[in-house]
mmCIF file of C-alpha atoms in Angstrom:
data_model
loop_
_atom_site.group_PDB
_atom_site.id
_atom_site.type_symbol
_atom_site.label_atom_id
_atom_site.label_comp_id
_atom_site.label_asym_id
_atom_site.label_seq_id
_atom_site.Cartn_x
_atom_site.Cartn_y
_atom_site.Cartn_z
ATOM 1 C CA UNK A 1 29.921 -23.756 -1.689
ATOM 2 C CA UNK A 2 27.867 -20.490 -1.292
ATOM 3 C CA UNK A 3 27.981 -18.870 2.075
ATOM 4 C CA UNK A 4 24.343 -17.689 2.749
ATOM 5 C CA UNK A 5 23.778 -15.884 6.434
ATOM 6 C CA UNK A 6 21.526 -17.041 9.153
ATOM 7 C CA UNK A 7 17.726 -16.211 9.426
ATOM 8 C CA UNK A 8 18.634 -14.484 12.875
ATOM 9 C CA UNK A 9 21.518 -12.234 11.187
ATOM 10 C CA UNK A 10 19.816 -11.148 8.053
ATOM 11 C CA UNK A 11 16.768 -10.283 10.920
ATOM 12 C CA UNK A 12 19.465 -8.483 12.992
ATOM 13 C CA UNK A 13 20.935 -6.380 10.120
ATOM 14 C CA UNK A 14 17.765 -5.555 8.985
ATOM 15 C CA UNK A 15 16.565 -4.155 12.219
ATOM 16 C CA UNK A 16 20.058 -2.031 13.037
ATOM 17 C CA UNK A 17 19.096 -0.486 9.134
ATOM 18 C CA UNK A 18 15.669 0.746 10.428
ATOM 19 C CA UNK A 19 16.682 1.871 13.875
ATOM 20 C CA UNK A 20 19.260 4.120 12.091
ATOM 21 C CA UNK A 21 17.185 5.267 9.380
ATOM 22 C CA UNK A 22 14.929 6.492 12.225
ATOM 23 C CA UNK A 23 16.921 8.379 14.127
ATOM 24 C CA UNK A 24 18.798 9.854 10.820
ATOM 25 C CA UNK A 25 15.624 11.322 9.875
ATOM 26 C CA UNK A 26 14.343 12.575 13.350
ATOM 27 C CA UNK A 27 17.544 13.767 14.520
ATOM 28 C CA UNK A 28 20.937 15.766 13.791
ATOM 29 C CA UNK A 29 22.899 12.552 12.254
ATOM 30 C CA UNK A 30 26.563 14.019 13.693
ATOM 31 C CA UNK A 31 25.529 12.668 16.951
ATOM 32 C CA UNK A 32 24.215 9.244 15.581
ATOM 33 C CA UNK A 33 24.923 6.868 18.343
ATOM 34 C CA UNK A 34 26.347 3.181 17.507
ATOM 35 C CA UNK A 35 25.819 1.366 20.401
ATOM 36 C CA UNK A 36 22.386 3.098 20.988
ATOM 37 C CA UNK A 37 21.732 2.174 17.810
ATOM 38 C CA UNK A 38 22.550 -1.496 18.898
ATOM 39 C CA UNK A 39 20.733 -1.173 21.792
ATOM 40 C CA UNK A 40 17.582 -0.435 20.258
ATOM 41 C CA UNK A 41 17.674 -2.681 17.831
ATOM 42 C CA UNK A 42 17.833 -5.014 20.174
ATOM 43 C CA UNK A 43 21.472 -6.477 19.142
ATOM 44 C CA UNK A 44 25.169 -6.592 20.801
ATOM 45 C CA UNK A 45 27.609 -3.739 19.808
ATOM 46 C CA UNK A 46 29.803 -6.872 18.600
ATOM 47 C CA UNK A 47 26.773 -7.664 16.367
ATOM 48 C CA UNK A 48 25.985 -4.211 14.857
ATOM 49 C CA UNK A 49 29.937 -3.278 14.300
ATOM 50 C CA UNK A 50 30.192 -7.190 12.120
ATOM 51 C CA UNK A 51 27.817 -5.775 9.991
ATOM 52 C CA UNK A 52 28.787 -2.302 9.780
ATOM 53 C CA UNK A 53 32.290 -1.601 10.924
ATOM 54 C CA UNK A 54 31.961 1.728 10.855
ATOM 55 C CA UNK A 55 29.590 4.448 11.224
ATOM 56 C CA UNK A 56 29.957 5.450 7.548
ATOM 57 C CA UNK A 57 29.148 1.850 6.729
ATOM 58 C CA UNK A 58 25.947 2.020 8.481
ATOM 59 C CA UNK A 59 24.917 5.198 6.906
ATOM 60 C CA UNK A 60 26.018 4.465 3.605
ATOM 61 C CA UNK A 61 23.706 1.292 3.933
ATOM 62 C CA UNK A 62 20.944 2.876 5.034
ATOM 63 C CA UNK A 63 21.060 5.577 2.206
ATOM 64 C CA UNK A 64 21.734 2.506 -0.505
ATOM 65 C CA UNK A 65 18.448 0.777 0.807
ATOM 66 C CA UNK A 66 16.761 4.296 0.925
ATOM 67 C CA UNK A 67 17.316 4.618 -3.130
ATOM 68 C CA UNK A 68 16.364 0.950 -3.562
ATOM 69 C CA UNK A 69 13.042 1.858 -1.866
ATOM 70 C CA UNK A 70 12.599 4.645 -3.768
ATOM 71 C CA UNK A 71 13.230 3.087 -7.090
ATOM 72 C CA UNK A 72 11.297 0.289 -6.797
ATOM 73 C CA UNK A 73 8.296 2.206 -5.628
ATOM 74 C CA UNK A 74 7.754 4.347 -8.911
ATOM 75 C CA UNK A 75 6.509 1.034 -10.947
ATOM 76 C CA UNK A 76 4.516 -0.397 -7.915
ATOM 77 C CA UNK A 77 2.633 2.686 -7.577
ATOM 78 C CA UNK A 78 1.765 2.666 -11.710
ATOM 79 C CA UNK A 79 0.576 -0.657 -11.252
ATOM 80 C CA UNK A 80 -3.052 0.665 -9.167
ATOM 81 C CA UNK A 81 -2.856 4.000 -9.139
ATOM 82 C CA UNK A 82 -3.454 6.711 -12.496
ATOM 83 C CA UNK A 83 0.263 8.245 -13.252
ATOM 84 C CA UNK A 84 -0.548 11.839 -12.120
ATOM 85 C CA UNK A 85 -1.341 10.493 -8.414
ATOM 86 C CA UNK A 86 1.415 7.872 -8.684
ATOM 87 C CA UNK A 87 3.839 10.297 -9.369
ATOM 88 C CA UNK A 88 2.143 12.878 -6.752
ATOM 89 C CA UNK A 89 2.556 9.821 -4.103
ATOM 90 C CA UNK A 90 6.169 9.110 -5.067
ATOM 91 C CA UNK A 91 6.871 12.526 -4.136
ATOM 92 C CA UNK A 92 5.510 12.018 -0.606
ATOM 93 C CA UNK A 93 8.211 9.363 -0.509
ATOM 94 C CA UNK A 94 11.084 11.594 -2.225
ATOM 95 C CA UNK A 95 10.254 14.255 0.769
ATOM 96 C CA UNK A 96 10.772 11.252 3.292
ATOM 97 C CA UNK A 97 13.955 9.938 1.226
ATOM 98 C CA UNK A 98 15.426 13.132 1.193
ATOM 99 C CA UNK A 99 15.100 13.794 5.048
ATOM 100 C CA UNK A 100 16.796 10.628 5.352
ATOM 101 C CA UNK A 101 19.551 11.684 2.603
ATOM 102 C CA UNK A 102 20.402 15.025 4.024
ATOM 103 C CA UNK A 103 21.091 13.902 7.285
ATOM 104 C CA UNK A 104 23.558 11.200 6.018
ATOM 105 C CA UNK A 105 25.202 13.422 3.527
ATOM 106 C CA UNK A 106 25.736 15.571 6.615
ATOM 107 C CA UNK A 107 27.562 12.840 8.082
ATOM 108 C CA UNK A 108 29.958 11.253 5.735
ATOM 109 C CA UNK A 109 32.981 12.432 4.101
ATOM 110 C CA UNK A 110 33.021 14.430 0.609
ATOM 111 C CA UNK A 111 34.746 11.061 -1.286
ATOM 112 C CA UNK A 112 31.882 8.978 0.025
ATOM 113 C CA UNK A 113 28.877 11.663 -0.666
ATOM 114 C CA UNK A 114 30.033 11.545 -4.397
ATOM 115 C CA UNK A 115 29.839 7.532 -4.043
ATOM 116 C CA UNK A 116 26.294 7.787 -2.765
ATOM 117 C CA UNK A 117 24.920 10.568 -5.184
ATOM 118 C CA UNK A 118 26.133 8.388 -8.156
ATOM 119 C CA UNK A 119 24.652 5.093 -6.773
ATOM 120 C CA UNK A 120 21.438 7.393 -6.417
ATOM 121 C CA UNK A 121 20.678 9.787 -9.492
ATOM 122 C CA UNK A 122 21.303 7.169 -11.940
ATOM 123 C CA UNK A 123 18.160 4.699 -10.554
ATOM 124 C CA UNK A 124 15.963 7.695 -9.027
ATOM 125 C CA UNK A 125 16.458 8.890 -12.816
ATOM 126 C CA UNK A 126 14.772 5.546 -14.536
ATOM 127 C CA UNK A 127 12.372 5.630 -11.520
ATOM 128 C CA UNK A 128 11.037 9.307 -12.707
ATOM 129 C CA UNK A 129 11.086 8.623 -16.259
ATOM 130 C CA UNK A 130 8.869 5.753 -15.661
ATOM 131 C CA UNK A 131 6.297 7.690 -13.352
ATOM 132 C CA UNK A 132 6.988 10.665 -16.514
ATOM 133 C CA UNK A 133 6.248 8.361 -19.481
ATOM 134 C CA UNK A 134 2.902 6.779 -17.811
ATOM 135 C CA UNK A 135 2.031 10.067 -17.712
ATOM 136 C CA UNK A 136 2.578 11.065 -20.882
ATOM 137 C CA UNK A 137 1.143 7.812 -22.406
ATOM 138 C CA UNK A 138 -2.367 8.549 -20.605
ATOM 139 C CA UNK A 139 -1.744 12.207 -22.030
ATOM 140 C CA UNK A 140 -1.818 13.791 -17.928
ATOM 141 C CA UNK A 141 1.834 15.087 -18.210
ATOM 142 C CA UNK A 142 3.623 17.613 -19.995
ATOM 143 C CA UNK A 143 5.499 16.179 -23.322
ATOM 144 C CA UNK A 144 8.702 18.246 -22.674
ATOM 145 C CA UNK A 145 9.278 17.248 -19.217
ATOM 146 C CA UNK A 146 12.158 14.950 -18.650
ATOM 147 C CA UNK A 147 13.682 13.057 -15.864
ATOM 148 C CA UNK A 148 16.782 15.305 -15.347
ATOM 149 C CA UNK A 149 14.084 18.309 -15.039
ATOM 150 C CA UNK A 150 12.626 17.091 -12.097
ATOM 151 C CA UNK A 151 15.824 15.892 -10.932
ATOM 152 C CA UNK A 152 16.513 19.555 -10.841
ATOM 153 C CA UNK A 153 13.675 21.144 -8.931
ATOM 154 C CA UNK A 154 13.132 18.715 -6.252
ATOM 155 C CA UNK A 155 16.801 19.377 -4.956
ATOM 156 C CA UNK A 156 15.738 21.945 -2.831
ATOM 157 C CA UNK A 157 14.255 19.396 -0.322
ATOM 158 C CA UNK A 158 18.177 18.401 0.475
ATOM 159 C CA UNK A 159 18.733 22.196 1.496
ATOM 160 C CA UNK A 160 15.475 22.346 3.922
ATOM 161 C CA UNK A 161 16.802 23.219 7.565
ATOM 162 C CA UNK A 162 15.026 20.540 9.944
ATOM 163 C CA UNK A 163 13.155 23.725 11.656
ATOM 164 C CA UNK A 164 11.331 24.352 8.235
ATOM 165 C CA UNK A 165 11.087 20.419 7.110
ATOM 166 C CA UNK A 166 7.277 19.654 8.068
ATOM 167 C CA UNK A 167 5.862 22.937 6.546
ATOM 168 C CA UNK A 168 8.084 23.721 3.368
ATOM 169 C CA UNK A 169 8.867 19.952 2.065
ATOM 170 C CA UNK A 170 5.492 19.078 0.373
ATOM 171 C CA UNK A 171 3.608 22.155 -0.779
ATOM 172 C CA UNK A 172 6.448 22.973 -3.158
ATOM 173 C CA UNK A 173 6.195 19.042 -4.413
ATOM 174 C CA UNK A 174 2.546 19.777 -5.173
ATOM 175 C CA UNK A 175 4.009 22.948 -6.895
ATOM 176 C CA UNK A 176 6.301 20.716 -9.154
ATOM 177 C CA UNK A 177 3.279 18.157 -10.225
ATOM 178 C CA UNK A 178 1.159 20.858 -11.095
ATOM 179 C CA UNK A 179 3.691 22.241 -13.222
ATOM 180 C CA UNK A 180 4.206 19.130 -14.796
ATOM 181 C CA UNK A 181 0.693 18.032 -15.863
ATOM 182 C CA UNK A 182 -0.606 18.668 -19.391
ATOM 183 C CA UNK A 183 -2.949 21.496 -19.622
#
């Protein structure tokens, strides 16, 4: 028989995820707070910790979900909107994902960055190449640009300090896509 959790607990995990990516991105993720986590979320500290036993549990699942996201935006976005501004509105999301990422790579422990990073560049990978190849199709982006290019240059949104995040995280995003279309 298949064990499948309560309405109320999937609801309660869901909401300790979103409290934590919040603070994660608006704050300095060493002093990420379990039980005010809980608190705010609206759930026991017995509830949060039989989810997430740990802290790096929590994190970790927040940054998995944060990829997910990510991923599965890329074809979503192709589906109404031309490539070049699909892929220029992905990149609004990578800046938000990588707020998010930096603050829980700050927090875990080297063996479990290098678990997250490979769960991530894989999938973000496909999810470029996807936004790259509508491009190319409807003949708006470069034919020599490749997945692991972009990969490449949007890195540098990891290394923003949170003091320069809300004036140095987009422009050079707008920077990338224009170096990307087709001329």
């Amino acid at each position: 028989m298949v064990k499948t959790a309560r309405k109320d607990a999937v609801e309660n995990r869901a909401r300790i995820v979103e409290v934590a990516r919040r603070e994660i991105a608006a704050s300095d993720t060493t002093e990420l707070r379990l039980n005010a986590i809980a608190k705010e979320a609206g759930v026991g500290q017995g509830t949060l910790y039989r989810h997430f036993p740990t802290r790096e549990a929590l994190l970790v699942e927040v940054y998995r979900q944060e990829v997910d996201e990510l991923v599965a935006l890329a074809p979503r976005l192709l589906e109404t909107t031309e490539p070049v501004d699909a892929l220029a509105r992905w990149f609004d999301r990578v800046a938000e994902y990588a707020r998010v990422k930096r603050g829980v790579l700050a927090a875990v422990e080297a063996s479990v960055w290098r678990e997250l990073t490979n769960h991530s560049l894989g999938p973000i990978g496909d999810a470029i190449t996807v936004l790259l190849d509508a491009g190319k199709a409807a003949g708006q982006i470069r034919d020599d640009a490749d997945a692991g290019d972009v990969i490449l240059l949007i890195g540098y949104l990891s290394r923003l300090d949170e003091d320069e995040w809300d004036r140095r995280a987009h422009r050079p995003l707008h920077i990338v896509l224009d170096g990307l279309r087709r001329r």
